[in-house]
């Protein structure tokens, strides 16, 4: 890693830490000893900075290959959990946070090894565990089974058909190994500075560019996500309060596309003009899916329940969200600091020429309908 890239990453970590400090500076929670499996990817750094800001003592366990040296003052045990966890034996922590457990085998192995060494196992899961329909979802909603013919223990590919089911089985494996001592967090779409998927990024970039912006559906259509820093702060709070159980963690406070884009425009100072185009019209013109308009979900979509997930249980215990405008502004600041090579990589979202074509076609159709 070159020096410029390393400095940029450390600067991001420092800014995350300052954000966490400003929100938690009055914390009176006693310091906890926390083991983090991972800690240097996307969610991990936000958890580390939130925990450090509250005075907790951390140990990271990872391969040292992703953003090495990001937290030089934090103890790091190098290792690969796929190969062995033996280097964790004989140590004691108050809690472990598992930020990367793709399936039940690795989670069971970690939970069984650590159950006599930690009081609490926090497992970061996903709302992708749920069977999707049009109905809203909560923690009691059915989860997905593995596809027919797919079995745990046999070589399998993690893809769209297995990702959710494997996460659900991983949750169950953690609870089976440490009954009553697990915190299973089903996160919504995770966004914010450092997001490698660039899905949420489409909207801040497009609003910043200005002009006429094509927006699918109507303003009341659902739109849900969770800022990585809000997720991290909630995770740290579950350790401070020793909360076990199952929680959906997804926001924002006003989870509709109209409210989200309004907050983004305010946060960015954008004067972009929004043109709402019905989802049915877009579909008829071979447009409108997540590849074109990431994070947007039509209310009448057969899987719109994905954006109607209740976080009431976590909200009752202190989950809070920053404004989408703040998330958009900070995401843009992070993005503009990325190397040119990174910015040239393909990312989700309708292209400028295609958007202009669709807008022209839409206006033409409306003019013809009005004649």
CSV table of C-alpha atoms in Angstrom, one decimal:
chain,number,residue,atom,x,y,z
A,1,UNK,CA,0.0,0.0,0.0
A,2,UNK,CA,1.5,3.4,-0.9
A,3,UNK,CA,1.9,6.1,1.6
A,4,UNK,CA,-0.8,8.4,0.2
A,5,UNK,CA,-3.4,5.6,0.3
A,6,UNK,CA,-2.3,4.7,3.9
A,7,UNK,CA,-2.6,8.3,5.0
A,8,UNK,CA,-6.0,8.6,3.4
A,9,UNK,CA,-7.3,5.5,5.2
A,10,UNK,CA,-5.9,6.7,8.6
A,11,UNK,CA,-7.6,10.0,7.9
A,12,UNK,CA,-10.9,8.3,7.4
A,13,UNK,CA,-10.5,6.4,10.6
A,14,UNK,CA,-9.7,9.6,12.5
A,15,UNK,CA,-12.8,11.3,11.1
A,16,UNK,CA,-14.9,8.4,12.1
A,17,UNK,CA,-13.5,8.5,15.6
A,18,UNK,CA,-14.2,12.2,15.9
A,19,UNK,CA,-17.8,11.6,14.8
A,20,UNK,CA,-18.2,8.8,17.4
A,21,UNK,CA,-16.6,11.0,20.1
A,22,UNK,CA,-19.1,13.8,19.4
A,23,UNK,CA,-22.0,11.5,19.8
A,24,UNK,CA,-20.8,9.5,22.8
A,25,UNK,CA,-18.5,11.8,24.7
A,26,UNK,CA,-20.7,11.7,27.8
A,27,UNK,CA,-20.7,7.9,28.1
A,28,UNK,CA,-20.2,6.5,31.6
A,29,UNK,CA,-20.0,2.8,30.6
A,30,UNK,CA,-17.2,1.0,32.1
A,31,UNK,CA,-14.5,-0.1,29.7
A,32,UNK,CA,-15.1,-3.5,28.1
A,33,UNK,CA,-12.5,-5.8,26.7
A,34,UNK,CA,-13.7,-6.6,23.2
A,35,UNK,CA,-12.4,-9.1,20.6
A,36,UNK,CA,-13.3,-8.2,17.0
A,37,UNK,CA,-13.1,-10.9,14.3
A,38,UNK,CA,-12.2,-8.7,11.3
A,39,UNK,CA,-12.1,-5.0,12.0
A,40,UNK,CA,-10.5,-3.5,9.0
A,41,UNK,CA,-13.0,-3.9,6.2
A,42,UNK,CA,-16.0,-1.6,5.8
A,43,UNK,CA,-18.1,-2.1,9.0
A,44,UNK,CA,-15.1,-3.1,11.2
A,45,UNK,CA,-13.3,0.3,11.2
A,46,UNK,CA,-16.6,2.1,12.2
A,47,UNK,CA,-17.0,-0.4,15.1
A,48,UNK,CA,-13.4,0.1,16.2
A,49,UNK,CA,-13.6,3.9,16.2
A,50,UNK,CA,-16.9,3.9,18.0
A,51,UNK,CA,-15.6,1.5,20.7
A,52,UNK,CA,-12.3,3.4,21.1
A,53,UNK,CA,-14.2,6.6,21.5
A,54,UNK,CA,-16.0,5.1,24.4
A,55,UNK,CA,-12.9,3.9,26.1
A,56,UNK,CA,-13.1,0.2,25.4
A,57,UNK,CA,-10.0,-2.0,25.0
A,58,UNK,CA,-9.9,-3.9,21.7
A,59,UNK,CA,-8.2,-6.9,20.2
A,60,UNK,CA,-8.5,-7.5,16.5
A,61,UNK,CA,-8.2,-10.9,14.9
A,62,UNK,CA,-7.6,-10.9,11.1
A,63,UNK,CA,-5.2,-11.8,8.4
A,64,UNK,CA,-3.6,-8.4,8.2
A,65,UNK,CA,-4.3,-8.1,4.5
A,66,UNK,CA,-7.1,-5.6,4.4
A,67,UNK,CA,-6.0,-2.0,5.3
A,68,UNK,CA,-3.0,-3.2,7.4
A,69,UNK,CA,-1.8,-0.7,9.9
A,70,UNK,CA,-5.1,1.2,10.0
A,71,UNK,CA,-5.2,1.0,13.8
A,72,UNK,CA,-1.6,0.9,15.0
A,73,UNK,CA,-2.5,1.5,18.6
A,74,UNK,CA,-4.9,-1.5,18.7
A,75,UNK,CA,-3.7,-5.0,19.5
A,76,UNK,CA,-3.9,-7.3,16.5
A,77,UNK,CA,-3.6,-11.0,16.4
A,78,UNK,CA,-2.8,-12.2,12.9
A,79,UNK,CA,-4.6,-15.4,11.8
A,80,UNK,CA,-7.1,-16.9,9.4
A,81,UNK,CA,-10.3,-18.1,11.0
A,82,UNK,CA,-10.8,-20.5,8.1
A,83,UNK,CA,-7.5,-22.3,9.0
A,84,UNK,CA,-7.3,-22.0,12.8
A,85,UNK,CA,-8.5,-20.0,15.8
A,86,UNK,CA,-5.9,-21.5,18.2
A,87,UNK,CA,-4.1,-18.2,18.7
A,88,UNK,CA,-7.2,-17.0,20.6
A,89,UNK,CA,-7.1,-19.7,23.2
A,90,UNK,CA,-6.3,-18.8,26.8
A,91,UNK,CA,-7.5,-15.2,26.6
A,92,UNK,CA,-10.5,-13.5,28.2
A,93,UNK,CA,-12.8,-10.8,26.8
A,94,UNK,CA,-16.1,-9.4,27.8
A,95,UNK,CA,-17.5,-9.8,24.3
A,96,UNK,CA,-16.6,-10.8,20.8
A,97,UNK,CA,-18.0,-9.1,17.6
A,98,UNK,CA,-18.1,-11.3,14.6
A,99,UNK,CA,-18.1,-9.0,11.6
A,100,UNK,CA,-17.5,-11.7,9.0
A,101,UNK,CA,-19.2,-15.0,9.4
A,102,UNK,CA,-20.6,-16.1,6.1
A,103,UNK,CA,-22.0,-19.4,7.2
A,104,UNK,CA,-22.7,-21.7,10.2
A,105,UNK,CA,-19.5,-23.7,10.2
A,106,UNK,CA,-17.1,-20.8,10.8
A,107,UNK,CA,-19.5,-19.2,13.3
A,108,UNK,CA,-20.0,-22.4,15.2
A,109,UNK,CA,-16.3,-23.0,15.4
A,110,UNK,CA,-15.6,-19.5,16.8
A,111,UNK,CA,-18.5,-19.6,19.3
A,112,UNK,CA,-17.6,-23.0,20.6
A,113,UNK,CA,-14.0,-22.1,21.1
A,114,UNK,CA,-14.8,-18.7,22.7
A,115,UNK,CA,-17.8,-19.6,24.8
A,116,UNK,CA,-15.8,-20.0,28.0
A,117,UNK,CA,-13.6,-17.0,27.2
A,118,UNK,CA,-16.3,-14.4,26.5
A,119,UNK,CA,-19.6,-13.4,28.0
A,120,UNK,CA,-21.3,-12.3,24.8
A,121,UNK,CA,-21.2,-13.2,21.1
A,122,UNK,CA,-22.3,-10.4,18.8
A,123,UNK,CA,-23.0,-11.6,15.3
A,124,UNK,CA,-23.5,-9.2,12.4
A,125,UNK,CA,-26.2,-10.7,10.2
A,126,UNK,CA,-28.4,-9.2,7.5
A,127,UNK,CA,-32.1,-8.6,6.6
A,128,UNK,CA,-31.3,-10.8,3.6
A,129,UNK,CA,-32.2,-13.7,5.8
A,130,UNK,CA,-35.9,-13.0,5.3
A,131,UNK,CA,-38.3,-14.4,2.8
A,132,UNK,CA,-39.4,-11.4,0.8
A,133,UNK,CA,-42.8,-10.4,-0.3
A,134,UNK,CA,-44.9,-7.2,-0.2
A,135,UNK,CA,-45.6,-7.5,3.6
A,136,UNK,CA,-43.5,-5.6,6.2
A,137,UNK,CA,-41.0,-7.6,8.2
A,138,UNK,CA,-40.0,-7.9,11.8
A,139,UNK,CA,-37.8,-10.3,13.8
A,140,UNK,CA,-40.5,-12.9,13.9
A,141,UNK,CA,-40.8,-13.1,10.1
A,142,UNK,CA,-39.9,-16.4,8.3
A,143,UNK,CA,-36.3,-16.8,7.1
A,144,UNK,CA,-35.1,-18.4,3.9
A,145,UNK,CA,-34.1,-22.0,3.8
A,146,UNK,CA,-31.2,-23.3,1.7
A,147,UNK,CA,-32.1,-24.1,-1.9
A,148,UNK,CA,-33.1,-27.7,-2.6
A,149,UNK,CA,-30.0,-29.9,-2.9
A,150,UNK,CA,-27.7,-27.5,-1.1
A,151,UNK,CA,-26.3,-28.8,2.2
A,152,UNK,CA,-24.0,-27.3,4.8
A,153,UNK,CA,-20.7,-29.2,5.0
A,154,UNK,CA,-20.5,-29.7,1.3
A,155,UNK,CA,-18.6,-27.3,-1.1
A,156,UNK,CA,-21.1,-24.6,-2.1
A,157,UNK,CA,-21.0,-21.2,-3.7
A,158,UNK,CA,-22.2,-18.1,-1.8
A,159,UNK,CA,-24.5,-16.3,-4.1
A,160,UNK,CA,-27.9,-14.6,-4.1
A,161,UNK,CA,-29.6,-17.9,-3.4
A,162,UNK,CA,-27.4,-19.0,-0.5
A,163,UNK,CA,-26.2,-15.8,1.1
A,164,UNK,CA,-29.3,-15.1,3.2
A,165,UNK,CA,-30.0,-18.7,4.2
A,166,UNK,CA,-26.4,-19.2,5.3
A,167,UNK,CA,-26.5,-16.1,7.5
A,168,UNK,CA,-29.7,-17.4,9.1
A,169,UNK,CA,-28.0,-20.7,9.8
A,170,UNK,CA,-25.0,-18.8,11.2
A,171,UNK,CA,-27.2,-16.9,13.6
A,172,UNK,CA,-28.7,-20.2,14.8
A,173,UNK,CA,-25.2,-21.7,15.2
A,174,UNK,CA,-24.1,-18.9,17.4
A,175,UNK,CA,-27.1,-19.2,19.6
A,176,UNK,CA,-26.8,-23.0,19.9
A,177,UNK,CA,-23.2,-22.6,21.0
A,178,UNK,CA,-23.9,-19.8,23.5
A,179,UNK,CA,-27.6,-19.9,24.3
A,180,UNK,CA,-28.9,-16.7,25.8
A,181,UNK,CA,-25.6,-14.9,25.3
A,182,UNK,CA,-25.7,-14.0,21.7
A,183,UNK,CA,-26.7,-10.7,20.0
A,184,UNK,CA,-27.8,-11.3,16.5
A,185,UNK,CA,-28.0,-8.1,14.5
A,186,UNK,CA,-29.8,-8.1,11.2
A,187,UNK,CA,-28.5,-5.0,9.4
A,188,UNK,CA,-30.2,-3.3,6.5
A,189,UNK,CA,-28.3,-2.1,3.5
A,190,UNK,CA,-25.1,-0.7,5.1
A,191,UNK,CA,-24.0,2.6,3.6
A,192,UNK,CA,-21.7,5.6,4.3
A,193,UNK,CA,-18.0,6.5,4.0
A,194,UNK,CA,-16.0,3.4,2.9
A,195,UNK,CA,-18.8,1.5,1.3
A,196,UNK,CA,-17.2,-0.7,-1.3
A,197,UNK,CA,-20.5,-1.4,-3.1
A,198,UNK,CA,-21.1,2.2,-4.3
A,199,UNK,CA,-24.8,1.6,-4.3
A,200,UNK,CA,-25.9,4.5,-2.1
A,201,UNK,CA,-23.2,6.7,-3.6
A,202,UNK,CA,-25.3,7.0,-6.8
A,203,UNK,CA,-27.7,9.4,-5.2
A,204,UNK,CA,-25.3,11.9,-3.6
A,205,UNK,CA,-23.2,12.0,-6.8
A,206,UNK,CA,-26.3,12.5,-9.0
A,207,UNK,CA,-27.8,15.2,-6.8
A,208,UNK,CA,-24.4,17.0,-6.6
A,209,UNK,CA,-24.2,17.0,-10.4
A,210,UNK,CA,-27.6,18.8,-10.5
A,211,UNK,CA,-29.9,19.4,-13.4
A,212,UNK,CA,-33.0,17.3,-14.0
A,213,UNK,CA,-32.8,14.0,-12.0
A,214,UNK,CA,-34.9,11.0,-12.9
A,215,UNK,CA,-36.4,9.4,-9.8
A,216,UNK,CA,-38.3,6.1,-10.1
A,217,UNK,CA,-41.8,5.7,-8.6
A,218,UNK,CA,-43.4,8.1,-6.2
A,219,UNK,CA,-42.2,10.0,-3.2
A,220,UNK,CA,-43.9,7.7,-0.7
A,221,UNK,CA,-42.1,4.6,-2.0
A,222,UNK,CA,-40.0,2.9,0.7
A,223,UNK,CA,-36.2,3.4,1.0
A,224,UNK,CA,-34.3,1.9,3.8
A,225,UNK,CA,-30.6,1.7,4.8
A,226,UNK,CA,-28.3,2.1,7.8
A,227,UNK,CA,-25.3,4.4,8.0
A,228,UNK,CA,-22.3,2.3,9.0
A,229,UNK,CA,-21.5,4.6,11.9
A,230,UNK,CA,-25.0,4.3,13.3
A,231,UNK,CA,-24.8,0.6,13.1
A,232,UNK,CA,-21.4,0.6,14.8
A,233,UNK,CA,-22.7,2.7,17.6
A,234,UNK,CA,-25.6,0.4,18.2
A,235,UNK,CA,-23.3,-2.6,18.2
A,236,UNK,CA,-21.1,-1.0,20.9
A,237,UNK,CA,-24.2,-0.2,22.9
A,238,UNK,CA,-25.3,-3.8,23.0
A,239,UNK,CA,-22.0,-4.7,24.6
A,240,UNK,CA,-22.1,-1.9,27.1
A,241,UNK,CA,-25.6,-2.9,28.1
A,242,UNK,CA,-25.1,-6.7,27.7
A,243,UNK,CA,-28.1,-7.0,25.4
A,244,UNK,CA,-28.8,-10.4,23.9
A,245,UNK,CA,-31.4,-11.3,21.4
A,246,UNK,CA,-32.4,-10.6,17.8
A,247,UNK,CA,-32.6,-7.1,16.4
A,248,UNK,CA,-33.3,-5.5,13.0
A,249,UNK,CA,-31.1,-2.5,12.6
A,250,UNK,CA,-32.2,-0.3,9.7
A,251,UNK,CA,-33.3,3.2,9.1
A,252,UNK,CA,-33.5,6.1,8.4
A,253,UNK,CA,-36.1,8.0,10.6
A,254,UNK,CA,-38.3,8.7,7.5
A,255,UNK,CA,-37.8,5.7,5.3
A,256,UNK,CA,-39.3,7.0,2.0
A,257,UNK,CA,-37.4,8.0,-1.1
A,258,UNK,CA,-39.0,11.4,-1.1
A,259,UNK,CA,-37.9,12.2,2.5
A,260,UNK,CA,-34.5,10.7,1.9
A,261,UNK,CA,-33.8,12.7,-1.3
A,262,UNK,CA,-35.1,15.9,0.3
A,263,UNK,CA,-32.7,15.4,3.3
A,264,UNK,CA,-29.8,14.7,0.9
A,265,UNK,CA,-30.5,17.8,-1.2
A,266,UNK,CA,-30.6,19.9,2.0
A,267,UNK,CA,-27.3,18.4,3.3
A,268,UNK,CA,-25.6,18.8,-0.1
A,269,UNK,CA,-27.0,22.2,-1.0
A,270,UNK,CA,-28.3,20.6,-4.2
A,271,UNK,CA,-30.6,22.5,-6.5
A,272,UNK,CA,-31.3,19.5,-8.7
A,273,UNK,CA,-34.8,19.2,-10.1
A,274,UNK,CA,-36.5,15.8,-9.4
A,275,UNK,CA,-38.7,14.3,-12.1
A,276,UNK,CA,-40.7,11.4,-10.8
A,277,UNK,CA,-41.4,8.7,-13.4
A,278,UNK,CA,-43.7,5.7,-12.7
A,279,UNK,CA,-42.0,2.4,-12.1
A,280,UNK,CA,-44.4,0.7,-14.5
A,281,UNK,CA,-43.3,3.1,-17.3
A,282,UNK,CA,-39.7,2.5,-16.5
A,283,UNK,CA,-40.1,-1.3,-16.6
A,284,UNK,CA,-41.9,-1.0,-20.0
A,285,UNK,CA,-38.8,0.9,-21.2
A,286,UNK,CA,-36.4,-1.7,-19.8
A,287,UNK,CA,-35.2,0.4,-16.9
A,288,UNK,CA,-35.8,1.0,-13.3
A,289,UNK,CA,-34.2,-1.9,-11.4
A,290,UNK,CA,-31.5,-1.6,-8.8
A,291,UNK,CA,-28.8,-1.5,-11.4
A,292,UNK,CA,-30.3,1.8,-12.6
A,293,UNK,CA,-31.5,3.3,-9.4
A,294,UNK,CA,-29.8,1.6,-6.4
A,295,UNK,CA,-31.6,1.5,-3.0
A,296,UNK,CA,-35.0,2.6,-4.6
A,297,UNK,CA,-37.8,0.1,-4.1
A,298,UNK,CA,-41.2,0.4,-5.7
A,299,UNK,CA,-44.1,0.1,-3.3
A,300,UNK,CA,-45.8,-2.4,-5.6
A,301,UNK,CA,-42.7,-4.5,-6.1
A,302,UNK,CA,-43.2,-8.2,-5.3
A,303,UNK,CA,-40.3,-7.9,-2.9
A,304,UNK,CA,-41.0,-4.5,-1.5
A,305,UNK,CA,-40.9,-6.0,2.0
A,306,UNK,CA,-37.2,-5.6,1.7
A,307,UNK,CA,-37.6,-1.9,2.3
A,308,UNK,CA,-40.4,-2.3,5.0
A,309,UNK,CA,-38.4,-3.8,7.8
A,310,UNK,CA,-39.3,-2.8,11.3
A,311,UNK,CA,-36.5,-1.7,13.6
A,312,UNK,CA,-38.9,-1.0,16.5
A,313,UNK,CA,-37.2,-3.4,18.9
A,314,UNK,CA,-33.8,-1.7,18.5
A,315,UNK,CA,-35.4,1.8,18.4
A,316,UNK,CA,-36.9,1.1,21.8
A,317,UNK,CA,-33.4,0.4,23.1
A,318,UNK,CA,-31.8,3.5,21.8
A,319,UNK,CA,-31.0,3.0,18.1
A,320,UNK,CA,-30.7,6.4,16.5
A,321,UNK,CA,-30.1,7.6,12.9
A,322,UNK,CA,-28.2,10.6,11.6
A,323,UNK,CA,-29.8,12.5,8.7
A,324,UNK,CA,-29.4,11.1,5.2
A,325,UNK,CA,-28.1,14.5,4.3
A,326,UNK,CA,-25.1,13.9,6.7
A,327,UNK,CA,-24.6,10.5,5.3
A,328,UNK,CA,-24.6,11.8,1.7
A,329,UNK,CA,-22.2,14.7,2.5
A,330,UNK,CA,-19.7,12.4,4.3
A,331,UNK,CA,-20.0,9.7,1.7
A,332,UNK,CA,-19.2,12.3,-1.0
A,333,UNK,CA,-16.2,13.7,0.9
A,334,UNK,CA,-14.8,10.1,1.3
A,335,UNK,CA,-15.5,9.4,-2.4
A,336,UNK,CA,-13.7,12.5,-3.7
A,337,UNK,CA,-10.7,11.6,-1.6
A,338,UNK,CA,-10.4,8.2,-3.4
A,339,UNK,CA,-7.7,7.5,-6.0
A,340,UNK,CA,-8.6,8.1,-9.6
A,341,UNK,CA,-8.3,4.4,-10.3
A,342,UNK,CA,-10.9,3.6,-7.7
A,343,UNK,CA,-13.2,6.3,-9.1
A,344,UNK,CA,-13.0,4.9,-12.6
A,345,UNK,CA,-14.3,1.5,-11.5
A,346,UNK,CA,-17.8,0.6,-12.7
A,347,UNK,CA,-20.5,1.3,-10.2
A,348,UNK,CA,-24.3,0.9,-10.0
A,349,UNK,CA,-26.6,3.6,-11.4
A,350,UNK,CA,-28.0,4.6,-14.7
A,351,UNK,CA,-25.5,6.4,-16.9
A,352,UNK,CA,-25.8,10.1,-17.8
A,353,UNK,CA,-26.7,9.4,-21.5
A,354,UNK,CA,-29.2,6.7,-20.6
A,355,UNK,CA,-30.9,8.9,-18.0
A,356,UNK,CA,-31.2,11.8,-20.5
A,357,UNK,CA,-32.7,9.4,-23.1
A,358,UNK,CA,-35.2,8.1,-20.6
A,359,UNK,CA,-36.2,11.7,-19.5
A,360,UNK,CA,-36.6,12.8,-23.1
A,361,UNK,CA,-38.8,9.7,-23.8
A,362,UNK,CA,-40.9,10.3,-20.7
A,363,UNK,CA,-41.5,14.0,-21.5
A,364,UNK,CA,-42.4,13.1,-25.0
A,365,UNK,CA,-44.9,10.5,-23.8
A,366,UNK,CA,-46.5,13.0,-21.5
A,367,UNK,CA,-46.8,15.6,-24.2
A,368,UNK,CA,-48.4,13.2,-26.6
A,369,UNK,CA,-50.8,12.0,-23.8
A,370,UNK,CA,-51.8,15.6,-23.3
A,371,UNK,CA,-52.7,16.3,-26.9
